[in-house]
GROMACS .gro file of C-alpha atoms in nm:
model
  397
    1UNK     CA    1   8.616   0.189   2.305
    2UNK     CA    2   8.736  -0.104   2.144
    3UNK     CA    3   8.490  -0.336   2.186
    4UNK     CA    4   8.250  -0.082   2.059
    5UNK     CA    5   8.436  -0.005   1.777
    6UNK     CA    6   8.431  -0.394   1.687
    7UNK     CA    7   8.103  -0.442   1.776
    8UNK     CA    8   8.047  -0.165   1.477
    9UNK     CA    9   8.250  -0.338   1.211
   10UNK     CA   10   8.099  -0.633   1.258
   11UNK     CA   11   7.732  -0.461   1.198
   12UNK     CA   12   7.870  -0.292   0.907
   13UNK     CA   13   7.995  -0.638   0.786
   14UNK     CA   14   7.695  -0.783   0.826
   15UNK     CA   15   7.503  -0.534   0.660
   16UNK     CA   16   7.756  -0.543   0.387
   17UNK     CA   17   7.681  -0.912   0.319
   18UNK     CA   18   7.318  -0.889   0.363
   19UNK     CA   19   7.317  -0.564   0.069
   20UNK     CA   20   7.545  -0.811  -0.129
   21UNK     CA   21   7.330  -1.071  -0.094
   22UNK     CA   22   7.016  -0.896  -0.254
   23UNK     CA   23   7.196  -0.755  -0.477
   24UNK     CA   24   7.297  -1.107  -0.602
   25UNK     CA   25   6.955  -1.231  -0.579
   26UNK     CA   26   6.835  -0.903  -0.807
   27UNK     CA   27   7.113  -0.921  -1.060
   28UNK     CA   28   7.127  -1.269  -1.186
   29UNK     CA   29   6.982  -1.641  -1.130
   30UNK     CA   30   7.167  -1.815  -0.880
   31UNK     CA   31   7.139  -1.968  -0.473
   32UNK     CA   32   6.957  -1.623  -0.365
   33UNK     CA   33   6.720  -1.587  -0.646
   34UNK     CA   34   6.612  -1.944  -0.629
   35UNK     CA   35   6.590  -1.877  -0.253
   36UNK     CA   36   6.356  -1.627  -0.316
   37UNK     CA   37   6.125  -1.752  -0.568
   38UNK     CA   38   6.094  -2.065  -0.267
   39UNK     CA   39   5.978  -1.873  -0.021
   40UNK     CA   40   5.785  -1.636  -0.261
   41UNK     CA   41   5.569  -1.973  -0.448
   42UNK     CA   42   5.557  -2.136  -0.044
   43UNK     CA   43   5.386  -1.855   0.059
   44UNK     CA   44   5.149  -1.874  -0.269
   45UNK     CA   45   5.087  -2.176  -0.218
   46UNK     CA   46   5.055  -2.157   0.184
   47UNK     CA   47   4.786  -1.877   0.132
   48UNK     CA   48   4.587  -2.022  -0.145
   49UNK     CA   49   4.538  -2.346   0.075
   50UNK     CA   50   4.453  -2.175   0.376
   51UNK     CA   51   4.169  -1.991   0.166
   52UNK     CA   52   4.019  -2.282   0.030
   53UNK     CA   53   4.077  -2.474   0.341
   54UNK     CA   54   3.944  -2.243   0.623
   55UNK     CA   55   3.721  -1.983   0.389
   56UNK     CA   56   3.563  -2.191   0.148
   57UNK     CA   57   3.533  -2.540   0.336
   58UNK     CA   58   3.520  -2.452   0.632
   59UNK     CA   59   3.768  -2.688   0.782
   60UNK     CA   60   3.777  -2.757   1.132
   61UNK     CA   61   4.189  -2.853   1.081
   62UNK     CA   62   4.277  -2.602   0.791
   63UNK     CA   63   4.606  -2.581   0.854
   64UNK     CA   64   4.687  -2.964   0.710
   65UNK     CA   65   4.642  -2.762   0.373
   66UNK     CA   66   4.893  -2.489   0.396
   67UNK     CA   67   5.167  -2.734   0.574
   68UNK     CA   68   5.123  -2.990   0.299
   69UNK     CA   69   5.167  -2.704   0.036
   70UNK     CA   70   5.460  -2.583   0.151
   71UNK     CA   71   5.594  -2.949   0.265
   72UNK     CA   72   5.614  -3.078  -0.070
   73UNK     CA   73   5.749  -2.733  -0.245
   74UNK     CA   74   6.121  -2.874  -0.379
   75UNK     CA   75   6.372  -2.783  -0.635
   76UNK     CA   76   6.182  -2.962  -0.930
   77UNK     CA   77   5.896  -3.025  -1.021
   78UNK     CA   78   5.995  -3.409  -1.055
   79UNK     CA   79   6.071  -3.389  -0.675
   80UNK     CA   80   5.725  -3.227  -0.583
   81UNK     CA   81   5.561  -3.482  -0.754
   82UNK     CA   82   5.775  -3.763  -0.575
   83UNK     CA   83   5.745  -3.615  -0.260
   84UNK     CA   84   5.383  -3.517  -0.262
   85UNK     CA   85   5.256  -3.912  -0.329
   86UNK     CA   86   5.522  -4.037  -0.070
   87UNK     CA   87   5.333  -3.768   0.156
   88UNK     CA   88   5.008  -3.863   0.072
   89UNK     CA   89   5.094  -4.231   0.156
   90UNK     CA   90   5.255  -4.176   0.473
   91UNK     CA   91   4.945  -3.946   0.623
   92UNK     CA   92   4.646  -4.193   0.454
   93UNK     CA   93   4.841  -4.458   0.641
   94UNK     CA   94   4.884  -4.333   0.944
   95UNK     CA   95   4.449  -4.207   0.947
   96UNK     CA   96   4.407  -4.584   0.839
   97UNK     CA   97   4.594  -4.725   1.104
   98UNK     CA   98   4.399  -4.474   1.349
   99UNK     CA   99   4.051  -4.494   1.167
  100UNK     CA  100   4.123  -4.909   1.249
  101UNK     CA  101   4.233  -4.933   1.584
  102UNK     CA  102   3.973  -4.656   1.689
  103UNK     CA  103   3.686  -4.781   1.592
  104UNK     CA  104   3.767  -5.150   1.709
  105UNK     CA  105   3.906  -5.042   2.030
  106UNK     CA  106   3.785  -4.722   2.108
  107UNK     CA  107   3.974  -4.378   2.209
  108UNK     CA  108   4.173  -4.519   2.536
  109UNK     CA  109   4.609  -4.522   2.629
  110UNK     CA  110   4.599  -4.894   2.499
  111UNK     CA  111   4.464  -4.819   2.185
  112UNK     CA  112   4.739  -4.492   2.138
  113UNK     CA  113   5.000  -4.737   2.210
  114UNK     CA  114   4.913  -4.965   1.954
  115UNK     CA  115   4.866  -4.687   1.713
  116UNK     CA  116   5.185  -4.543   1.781
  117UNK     CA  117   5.390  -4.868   1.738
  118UNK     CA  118   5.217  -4.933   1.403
  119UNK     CA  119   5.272  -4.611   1.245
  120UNK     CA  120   5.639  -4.597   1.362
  121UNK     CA  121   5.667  -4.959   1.189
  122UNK     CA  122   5.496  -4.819   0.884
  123UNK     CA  123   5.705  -4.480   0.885
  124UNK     CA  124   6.013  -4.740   0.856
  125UNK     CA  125   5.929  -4.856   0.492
  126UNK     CA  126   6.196  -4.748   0.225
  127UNK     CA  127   5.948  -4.635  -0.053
  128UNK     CA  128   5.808  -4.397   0.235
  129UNK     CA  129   6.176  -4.198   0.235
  130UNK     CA  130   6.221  -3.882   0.420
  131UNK     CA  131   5.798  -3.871   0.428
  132UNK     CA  132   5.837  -4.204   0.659
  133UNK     CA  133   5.770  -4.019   0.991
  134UNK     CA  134   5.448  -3.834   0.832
  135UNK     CA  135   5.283  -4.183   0.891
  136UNK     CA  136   5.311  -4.113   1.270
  137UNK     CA  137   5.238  -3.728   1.288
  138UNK     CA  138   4.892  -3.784   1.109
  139UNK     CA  139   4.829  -4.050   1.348
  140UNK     CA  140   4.835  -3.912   1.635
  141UNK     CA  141   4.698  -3.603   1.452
  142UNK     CA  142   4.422  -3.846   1.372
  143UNK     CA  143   4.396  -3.987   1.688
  144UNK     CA  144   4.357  -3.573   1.881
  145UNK     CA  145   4.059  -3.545   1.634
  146UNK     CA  146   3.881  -3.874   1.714
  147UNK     CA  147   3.896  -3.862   2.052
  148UNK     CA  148   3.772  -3.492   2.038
  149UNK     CA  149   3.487  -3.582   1.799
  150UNK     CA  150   3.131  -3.738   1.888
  151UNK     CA  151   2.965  -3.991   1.715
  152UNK     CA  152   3.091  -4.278   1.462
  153UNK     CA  153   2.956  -4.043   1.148
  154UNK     CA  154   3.109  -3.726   1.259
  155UNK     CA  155   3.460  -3.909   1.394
  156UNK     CA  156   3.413  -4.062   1.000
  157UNK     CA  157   3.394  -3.745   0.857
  158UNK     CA  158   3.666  -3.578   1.021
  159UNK     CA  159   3.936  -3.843   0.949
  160UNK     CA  160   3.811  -3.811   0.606
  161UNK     CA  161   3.875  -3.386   0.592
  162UNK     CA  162   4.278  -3.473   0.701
  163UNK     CA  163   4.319  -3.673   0.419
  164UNK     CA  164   4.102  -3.445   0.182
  165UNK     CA  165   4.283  -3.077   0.297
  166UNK     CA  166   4.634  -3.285   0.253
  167UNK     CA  167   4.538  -3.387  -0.107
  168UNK     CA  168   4.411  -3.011  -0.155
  169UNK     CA  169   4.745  -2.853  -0.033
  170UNK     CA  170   4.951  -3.129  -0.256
  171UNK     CA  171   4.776  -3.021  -0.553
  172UNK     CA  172   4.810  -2.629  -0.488
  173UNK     CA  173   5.158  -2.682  -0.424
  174UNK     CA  174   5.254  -2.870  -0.721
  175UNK     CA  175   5.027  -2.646  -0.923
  176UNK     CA  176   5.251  -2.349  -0.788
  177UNK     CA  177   5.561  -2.485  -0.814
  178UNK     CA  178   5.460  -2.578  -1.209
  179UNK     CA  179   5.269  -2.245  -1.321
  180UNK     CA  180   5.481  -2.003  -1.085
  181UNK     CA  181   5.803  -1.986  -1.268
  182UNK     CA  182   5.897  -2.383  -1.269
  183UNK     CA  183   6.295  -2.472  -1.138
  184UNK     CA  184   6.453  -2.535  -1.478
  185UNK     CA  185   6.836  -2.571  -1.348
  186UNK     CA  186   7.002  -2.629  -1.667
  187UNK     CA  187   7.298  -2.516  -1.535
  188UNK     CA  188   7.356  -2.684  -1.208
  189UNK     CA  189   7.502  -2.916  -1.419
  190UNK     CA  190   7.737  -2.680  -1.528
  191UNK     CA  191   7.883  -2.527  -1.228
  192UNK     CA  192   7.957  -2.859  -1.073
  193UNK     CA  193   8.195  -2.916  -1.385
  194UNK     CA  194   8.325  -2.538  -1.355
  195UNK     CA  195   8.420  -2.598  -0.993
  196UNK     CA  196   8.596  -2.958  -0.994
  197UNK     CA  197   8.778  -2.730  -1.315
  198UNK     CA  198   8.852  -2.454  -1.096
  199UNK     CA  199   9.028  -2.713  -0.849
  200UNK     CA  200   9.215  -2.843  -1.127
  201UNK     CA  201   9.331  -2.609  -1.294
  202UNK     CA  202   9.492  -2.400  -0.988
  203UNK     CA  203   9.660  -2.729  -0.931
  204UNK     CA  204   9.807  -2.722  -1.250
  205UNK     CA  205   9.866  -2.393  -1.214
  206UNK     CA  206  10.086  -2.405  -0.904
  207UNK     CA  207  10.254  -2.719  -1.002
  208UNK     CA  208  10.401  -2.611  -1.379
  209UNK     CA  209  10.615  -2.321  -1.283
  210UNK     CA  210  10.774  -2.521  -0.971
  211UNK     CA  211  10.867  -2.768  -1.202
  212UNK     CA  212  11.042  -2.530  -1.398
  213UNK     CA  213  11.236  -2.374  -1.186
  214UNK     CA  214  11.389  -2.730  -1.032
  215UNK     CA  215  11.286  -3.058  -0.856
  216UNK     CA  216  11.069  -2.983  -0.580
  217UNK     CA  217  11.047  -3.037  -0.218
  218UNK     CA  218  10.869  -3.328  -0.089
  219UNK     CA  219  10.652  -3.110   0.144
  220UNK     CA  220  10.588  -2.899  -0.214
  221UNK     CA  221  10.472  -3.254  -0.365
  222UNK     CA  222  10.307  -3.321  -0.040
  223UNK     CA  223  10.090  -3.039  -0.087
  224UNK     CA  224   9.971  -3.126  -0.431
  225UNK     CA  225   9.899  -3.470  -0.332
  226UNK     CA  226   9.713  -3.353  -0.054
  227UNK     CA  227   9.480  -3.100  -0.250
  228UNK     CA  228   9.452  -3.344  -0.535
  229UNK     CA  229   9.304  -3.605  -0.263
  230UNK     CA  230   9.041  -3.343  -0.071
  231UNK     CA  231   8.806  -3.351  -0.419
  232UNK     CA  232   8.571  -3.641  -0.273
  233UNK     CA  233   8.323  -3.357  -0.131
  234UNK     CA  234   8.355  -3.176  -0.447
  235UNK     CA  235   8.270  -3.481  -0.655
  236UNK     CA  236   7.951  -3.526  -0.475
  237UNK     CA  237   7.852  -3.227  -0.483
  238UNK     CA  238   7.914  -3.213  -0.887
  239UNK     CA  239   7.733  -3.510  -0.927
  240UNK     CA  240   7.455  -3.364  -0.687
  241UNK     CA  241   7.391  -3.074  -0.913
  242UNK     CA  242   7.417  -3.271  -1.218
  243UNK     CA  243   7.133  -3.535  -1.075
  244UNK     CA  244   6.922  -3.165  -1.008
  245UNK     CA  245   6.950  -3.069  -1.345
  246UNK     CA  246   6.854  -3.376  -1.508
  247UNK     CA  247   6.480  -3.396  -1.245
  248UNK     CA  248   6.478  -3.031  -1.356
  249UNK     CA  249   6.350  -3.145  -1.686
  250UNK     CA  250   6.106  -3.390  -1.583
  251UNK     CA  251   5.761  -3.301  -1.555
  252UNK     CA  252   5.861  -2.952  -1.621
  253UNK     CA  253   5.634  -2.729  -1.922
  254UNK     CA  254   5.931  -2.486  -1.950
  255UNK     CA  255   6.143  -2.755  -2.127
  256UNK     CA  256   5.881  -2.708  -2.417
  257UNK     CA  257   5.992  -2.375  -2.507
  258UNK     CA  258   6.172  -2.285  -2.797
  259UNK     CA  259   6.446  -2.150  -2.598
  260UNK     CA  260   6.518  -2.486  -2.433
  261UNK     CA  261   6.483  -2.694  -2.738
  262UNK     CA  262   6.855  -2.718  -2.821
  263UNK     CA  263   6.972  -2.801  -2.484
  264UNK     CA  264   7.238  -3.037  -2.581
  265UNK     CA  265   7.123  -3.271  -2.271
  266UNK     CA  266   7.306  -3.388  -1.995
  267UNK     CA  267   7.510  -3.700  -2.173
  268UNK     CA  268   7.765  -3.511  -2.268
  269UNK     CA  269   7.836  -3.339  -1.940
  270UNK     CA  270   7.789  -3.651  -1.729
  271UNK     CA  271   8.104  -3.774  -1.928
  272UNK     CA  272   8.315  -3.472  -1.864
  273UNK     CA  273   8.224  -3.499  -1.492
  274UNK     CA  274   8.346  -3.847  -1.498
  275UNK     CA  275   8.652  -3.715  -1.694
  276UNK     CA  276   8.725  -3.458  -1.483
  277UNK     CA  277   8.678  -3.691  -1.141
  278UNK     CA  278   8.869  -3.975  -1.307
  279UNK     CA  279   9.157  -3.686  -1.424
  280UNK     CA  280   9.162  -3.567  -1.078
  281UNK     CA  281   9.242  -3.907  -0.909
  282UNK     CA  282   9.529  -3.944  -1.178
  283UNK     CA  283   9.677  -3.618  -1.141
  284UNK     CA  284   9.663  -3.724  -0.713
  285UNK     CA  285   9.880  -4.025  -0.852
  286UNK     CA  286  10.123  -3.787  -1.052
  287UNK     CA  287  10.182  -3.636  -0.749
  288UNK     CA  288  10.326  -3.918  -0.531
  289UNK     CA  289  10.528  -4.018  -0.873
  290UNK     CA  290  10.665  -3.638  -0.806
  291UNK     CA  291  10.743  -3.770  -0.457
  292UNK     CA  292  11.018  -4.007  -0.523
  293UNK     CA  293  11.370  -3.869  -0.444
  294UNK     CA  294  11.621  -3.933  -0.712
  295UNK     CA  295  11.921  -3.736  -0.578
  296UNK     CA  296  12.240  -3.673  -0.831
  297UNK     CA  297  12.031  -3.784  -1.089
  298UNK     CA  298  12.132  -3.511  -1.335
  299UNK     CA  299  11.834  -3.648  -1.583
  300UNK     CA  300  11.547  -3.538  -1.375
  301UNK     CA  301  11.562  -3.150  -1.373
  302UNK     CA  302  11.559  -3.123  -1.766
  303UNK     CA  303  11.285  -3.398  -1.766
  304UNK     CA  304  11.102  -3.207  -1.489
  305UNK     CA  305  11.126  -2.877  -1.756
  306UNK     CA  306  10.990  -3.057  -2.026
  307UNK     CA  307  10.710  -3.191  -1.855
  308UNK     CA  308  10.636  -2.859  -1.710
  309UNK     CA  309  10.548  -2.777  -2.058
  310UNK     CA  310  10.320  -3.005  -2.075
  311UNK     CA  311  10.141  -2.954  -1.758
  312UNK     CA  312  10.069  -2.579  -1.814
  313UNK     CA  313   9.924  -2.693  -2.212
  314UNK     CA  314   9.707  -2.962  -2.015
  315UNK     CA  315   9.575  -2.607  -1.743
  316UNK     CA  316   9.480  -2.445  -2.061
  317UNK     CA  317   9.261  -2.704  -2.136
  318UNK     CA  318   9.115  -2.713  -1.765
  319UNK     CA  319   9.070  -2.315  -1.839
  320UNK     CA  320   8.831  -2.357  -2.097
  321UNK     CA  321   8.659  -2.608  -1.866
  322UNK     CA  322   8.604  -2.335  -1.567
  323UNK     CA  323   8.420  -2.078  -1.816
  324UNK     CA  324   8.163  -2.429  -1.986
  325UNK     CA  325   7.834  -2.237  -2.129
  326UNK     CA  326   7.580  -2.399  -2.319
  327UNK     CA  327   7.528  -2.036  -2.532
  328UNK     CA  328   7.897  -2.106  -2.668
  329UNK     CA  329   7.927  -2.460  -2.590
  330UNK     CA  330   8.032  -2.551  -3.010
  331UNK     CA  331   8.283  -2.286  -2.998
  332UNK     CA  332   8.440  -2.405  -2.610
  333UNK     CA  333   8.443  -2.754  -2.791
  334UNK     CA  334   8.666  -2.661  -3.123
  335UNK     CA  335   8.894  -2.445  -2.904
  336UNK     CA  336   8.919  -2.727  -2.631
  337UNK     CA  337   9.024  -2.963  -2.963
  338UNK     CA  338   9.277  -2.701  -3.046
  339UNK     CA  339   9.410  -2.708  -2.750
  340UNK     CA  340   9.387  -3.070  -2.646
  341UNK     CA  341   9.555  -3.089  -3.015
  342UNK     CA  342   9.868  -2.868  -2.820
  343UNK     CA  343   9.860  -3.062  -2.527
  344UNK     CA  344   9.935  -3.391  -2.709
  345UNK     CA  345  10.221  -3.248  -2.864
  346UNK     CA  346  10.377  -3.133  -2.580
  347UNK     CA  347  10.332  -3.497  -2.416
  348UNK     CA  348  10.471  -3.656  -2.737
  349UNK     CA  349  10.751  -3.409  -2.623
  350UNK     CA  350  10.787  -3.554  -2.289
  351UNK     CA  351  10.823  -3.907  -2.429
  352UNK     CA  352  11.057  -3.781  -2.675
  353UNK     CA  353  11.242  -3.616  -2.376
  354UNK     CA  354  11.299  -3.961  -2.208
  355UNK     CA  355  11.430  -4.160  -2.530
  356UNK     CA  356  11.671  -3.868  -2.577
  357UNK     CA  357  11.811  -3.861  -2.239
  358UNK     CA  358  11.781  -4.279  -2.181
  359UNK     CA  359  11.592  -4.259  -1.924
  360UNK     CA  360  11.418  -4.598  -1.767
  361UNK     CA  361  11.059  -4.624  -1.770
  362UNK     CA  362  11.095  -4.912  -1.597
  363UNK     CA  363  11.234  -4.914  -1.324
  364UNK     CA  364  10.989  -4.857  -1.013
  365UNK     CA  365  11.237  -4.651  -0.804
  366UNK     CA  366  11.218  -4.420  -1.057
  367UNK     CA  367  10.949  -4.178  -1.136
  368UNK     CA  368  10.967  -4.142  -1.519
  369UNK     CA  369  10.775  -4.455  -1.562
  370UNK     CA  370  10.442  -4.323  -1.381
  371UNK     CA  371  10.502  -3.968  -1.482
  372UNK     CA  372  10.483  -4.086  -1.853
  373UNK     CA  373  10.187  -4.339  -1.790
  374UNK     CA  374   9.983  -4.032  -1.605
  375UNK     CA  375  10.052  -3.790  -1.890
  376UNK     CA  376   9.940  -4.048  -2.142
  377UNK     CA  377   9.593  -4.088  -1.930
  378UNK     CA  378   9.584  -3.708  -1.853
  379UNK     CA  379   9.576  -3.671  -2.233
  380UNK     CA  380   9.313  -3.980  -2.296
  381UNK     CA  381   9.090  -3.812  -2.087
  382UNK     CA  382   9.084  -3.519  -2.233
  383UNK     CA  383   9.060  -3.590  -2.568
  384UNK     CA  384   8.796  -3.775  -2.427
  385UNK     CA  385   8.624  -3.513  -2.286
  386UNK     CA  386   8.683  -3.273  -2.634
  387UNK     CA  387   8.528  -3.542  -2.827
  388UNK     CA  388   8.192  -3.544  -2.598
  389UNK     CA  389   8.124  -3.183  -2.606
  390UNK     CA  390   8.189  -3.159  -2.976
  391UNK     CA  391   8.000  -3.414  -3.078
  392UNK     CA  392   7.714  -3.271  -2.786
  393UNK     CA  393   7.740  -2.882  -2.940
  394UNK     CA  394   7.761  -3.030  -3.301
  395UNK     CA  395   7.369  -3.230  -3.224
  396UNK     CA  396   7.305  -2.892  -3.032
  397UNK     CA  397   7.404  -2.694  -3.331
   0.00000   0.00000   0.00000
């Protein structure tokens, strides 16, 4: 009864997420729509190769055509385009290296062997990339078709049709993946910047109101640290989406339209990304500052208040980062100066803090000194990164 009772939740689950994710894909652009416009302009393309391949030319290997169309289908255009001459390469070199060796040595093992060991070497070659191992698969493709072939002209002829229904399936695919709704992923930029945001500002937001309260724990501080460190995966994958965003554009007729000719560009949101990475790795340092024990020291606790302050004006400012949107980007911008205008005053505070209560900045087994020198590079950073998206929404604008 039990198990069968799971077993039914978990179909129900299932089914939950799979109506969820439709309902996603229906509702707005995101992972699941882009999903499905891939597999919908693949299957375009795979059809409208097979047709010309197998119906109108009769091909005796049609399916070269629909596999290279829906091989070199990507997330940009600039990355068809790319991939589709690397593919190209990699099979003409493989049908050369066949079309060579066959009809010096003839269709016997030796003659495979030698075939195989140069196309491997070829696949090897850098500019080649991930197509590298297409040089072998059309050679031994090539090799099945002129063994099975009779005749010098008609073993000619067939090597030629591989190469021909792979440049016909290239050019339906890029054609697709241009005419059929082209990627234009503006905003993979942006939700790489949201989510490193995100992680800062709920780090912020758990640290300010311990501080206020008292010193905290070292397994509190711990924690921090440890969060502030586990961003490296994040990073990448923010600087992933920005790289997408920028190929996006290349190549790609939709960035004519009116409606994309005030993008503001990706300048000013490659600096914030660095801002945000570089703000990250400083806030990791705050954090073992926090670390350091200073016990009787009746100074730290009002310090600690003070510069609790200031951390929760410096998560307002990481706030407005989690919600970035071209649409509103020039009004984001003046309220990230306002408040990047706030959060300077309550660091001025902090310093003010330590010259009231005499407090040594230099002295390394304390932790005012690095506590100050983070909040001043917190603060550089993001007036840094208020200054690029105004100036960014004001060229917009």
């Amino acid at each position: 009864m039990t198990r069968g009772t799971t077993t039914e939740r978990t179909e129900t689950g299932r089914l939950t997420e799979l109506t969820q994710w439709w309902r996603r894909a229906f509702s707005y652009s995101g992972d699941e729509r882009d999903t499905l416009l891939v597999i919908g302009k693949s299957t375009l393309a795979a059809t409208l190769a097979w047709v010309i391949a197998y119906d109108v030319l009769d091909a005796r290997s049609p399916a070269f055509a629909p596999f290279s169309a829906v091989l070199i289908m990507q997330v940009t255009v600039y990355r068809s385009v790319v991939q589709s001459l690397r593919y190209v390469g990699a099979v003409v070199a493989g049908v050369l290296v066949q079309a060579a060796l066959g009809f010096l040595a003839g269709p016997d093992l030796l003659t495979f062997v030698l075939v195989a060991l140069i196309a491997l070497t070829i696949g090897r070659w850098p500019v080649l990339g991930v197509q590298g191992p297409q040089v072998a698969t059309a050679a031994f493709f090539a090799f099945s078709t002129y063994t099975s072939s009779s005749g010098d002209a008609q073993r000619f002829f067939r090597l030629g049709e591989i190469v021909v229904l792979v440049l016909i399936g290239c050019a339906i695919g890029i054609a697709v993946n241009v005419l059929v709704v082209p990627p234009l992923r503006y905003r993979s930029a942006e939700y790489g910047i949201r989510n490193l945001a995100h992680t800062l500002y709920d780090l912020l937001a758990d640290m300010y109101p311990v501080l206020a309260e008292g010193v905290p724990d070292q397994d509190t501080t711990g924690g921090w640290r440890d969060r502030a460190a586990r961003t490296e995966e994040m990073i990448g994958q923010a600087r992933s989406g920005l790289q997408t965003a920028k190929e996006s554009a290349l190549l790609n007729p939709r960035r004519l339209l009116r409606r994309y000719r005030g993008h503001p560009g990706f300048q000013g949101y490659e600096a914030v990304l660095g801002a945000l990475e570089r703000t990250l790795y400083q806030l990791a340092s705050l954090t073992r500052g926090l670390d350091r024990s200073l016990e009787g020291d009746e100074a730290r606790q009002p310090f600690l208040q003070r510069y609790a302050v200031f951390l929760e004006s410096v998560s307002a400012v990481a706030e407005v980062l989690t919600t970035l949107d071209e649409t509103t980007l020039f009004q984001q911008a003046k309220r990230l100066e306002r408040l990047t205008g706030e959060a300077e005053t309550r660091h001025n505070d902090v310093v003010e803090e330590t010259r009231r209560l005499s407090l040594s900045l230099a002295d390394p087994s304390a932790p005012y000194g690095v506590l100050v020198i983070e909040a001043t590079r917190l603060m550089e950073e993001f007036r840094y990164t208020s200054e690029i998206l105004l100036d960014a929404a004001k060229d917009t604008d």
